Tab-separated table of C-alpha atoms in Angstrom:
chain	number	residue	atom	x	y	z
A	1	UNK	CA	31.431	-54.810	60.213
A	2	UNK	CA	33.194	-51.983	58.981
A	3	UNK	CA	32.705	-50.726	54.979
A	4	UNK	CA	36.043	-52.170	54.276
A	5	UNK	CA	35.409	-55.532	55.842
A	6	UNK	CA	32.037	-55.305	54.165
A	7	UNK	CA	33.743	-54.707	50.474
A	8	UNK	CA	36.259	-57.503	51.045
A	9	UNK	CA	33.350	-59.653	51.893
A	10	UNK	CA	31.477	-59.225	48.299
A	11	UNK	CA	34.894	-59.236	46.575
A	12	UNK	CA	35.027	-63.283	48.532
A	13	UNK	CA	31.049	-64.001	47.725
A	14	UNK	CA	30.223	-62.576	44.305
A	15	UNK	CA	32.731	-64.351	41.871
A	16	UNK	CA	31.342	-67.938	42.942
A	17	UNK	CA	27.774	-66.637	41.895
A	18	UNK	CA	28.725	-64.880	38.507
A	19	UNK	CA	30.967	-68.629	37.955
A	20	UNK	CA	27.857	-70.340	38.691
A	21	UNK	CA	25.533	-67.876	35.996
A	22	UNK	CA	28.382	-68.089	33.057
A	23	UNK	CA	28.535	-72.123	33.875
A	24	UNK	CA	24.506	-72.759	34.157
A	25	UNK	CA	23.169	-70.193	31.758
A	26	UNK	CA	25.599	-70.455	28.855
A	27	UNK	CA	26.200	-66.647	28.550
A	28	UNK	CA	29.534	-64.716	29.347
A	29	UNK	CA	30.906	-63.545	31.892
A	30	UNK	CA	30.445	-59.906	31.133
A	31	UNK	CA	26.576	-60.704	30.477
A	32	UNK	CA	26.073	-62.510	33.927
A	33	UNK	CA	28.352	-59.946	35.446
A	34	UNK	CA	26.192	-57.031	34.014
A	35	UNK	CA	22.756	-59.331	34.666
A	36	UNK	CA	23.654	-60.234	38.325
A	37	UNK	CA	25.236	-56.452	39.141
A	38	UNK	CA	21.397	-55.564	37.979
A	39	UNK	CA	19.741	-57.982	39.577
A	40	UNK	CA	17.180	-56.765	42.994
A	41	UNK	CA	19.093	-59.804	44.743
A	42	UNK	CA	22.480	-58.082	44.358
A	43	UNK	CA	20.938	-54.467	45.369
A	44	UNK	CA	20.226	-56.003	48.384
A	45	UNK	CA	23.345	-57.942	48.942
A	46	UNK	CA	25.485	-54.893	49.009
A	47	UNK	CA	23.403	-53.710	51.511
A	48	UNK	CA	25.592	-55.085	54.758
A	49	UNK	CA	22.291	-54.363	56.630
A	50	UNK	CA	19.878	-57.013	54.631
A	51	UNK	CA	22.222	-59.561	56.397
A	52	UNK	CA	22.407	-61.813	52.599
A	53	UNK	CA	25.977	-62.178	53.132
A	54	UNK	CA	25.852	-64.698	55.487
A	55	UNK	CA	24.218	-66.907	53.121
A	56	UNK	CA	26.860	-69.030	50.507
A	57	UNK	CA	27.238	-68.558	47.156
A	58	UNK	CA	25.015	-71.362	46.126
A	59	UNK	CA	22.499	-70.113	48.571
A	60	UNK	CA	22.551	-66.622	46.769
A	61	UNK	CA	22.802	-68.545	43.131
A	62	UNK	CA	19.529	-70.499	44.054
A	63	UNK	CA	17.881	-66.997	44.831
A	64	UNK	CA	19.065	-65.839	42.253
A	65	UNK	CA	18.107	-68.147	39.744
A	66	UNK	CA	14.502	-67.778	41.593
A	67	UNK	CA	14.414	-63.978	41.196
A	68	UNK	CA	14.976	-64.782	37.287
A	69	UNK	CA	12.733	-67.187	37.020
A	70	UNK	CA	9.802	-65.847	39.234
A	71	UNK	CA	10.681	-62.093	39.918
A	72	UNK	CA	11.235	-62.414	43.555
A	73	UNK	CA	12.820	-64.990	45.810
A	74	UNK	CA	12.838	-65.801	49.489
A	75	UNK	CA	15.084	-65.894	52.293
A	76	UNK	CA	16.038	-69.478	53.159
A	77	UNK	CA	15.276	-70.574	56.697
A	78	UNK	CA	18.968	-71.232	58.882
A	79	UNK	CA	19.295	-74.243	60.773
């Protein structure tokens, strides 16, 4: 996948996630925006190499909330 593909790909996945933040942890969207763009699970997802892209946007959420919650997260296993 080429950088361009790549960028397009985030600009589909990330928006469900920061929708999910605003609507489950009652902050705005700036604030989840700003808390997920920090987050070590989005450092990683704009990494086209760490493969996270192929999960959904609820999968990500979930690892999210997990890396918020616990400080790390894991990789879910694919059917």
């Amino acid at each position: 996948m080429n950088e361009d593909q790549f960028s397009a790909m985030l600009v589909i996945i990330v928006p469900p996630i920061i929708e999910q933040i605003t609507k489950n942890s009652n902050i705005d969207d700036d604030k989840a925006i700003s808390h997920f763009y920090q987050s070590r699970l989005y450092k990683e997802l704009s990494d086209e190499k760490s493969k996270l892209w192929h999960y959904g946007p609820m999968t990500l959420y979930t690892m999210y909330q997990d890396e918020l919650l616990t400080g790390f997260y894991d990789y879910p296993e694919e059917a």
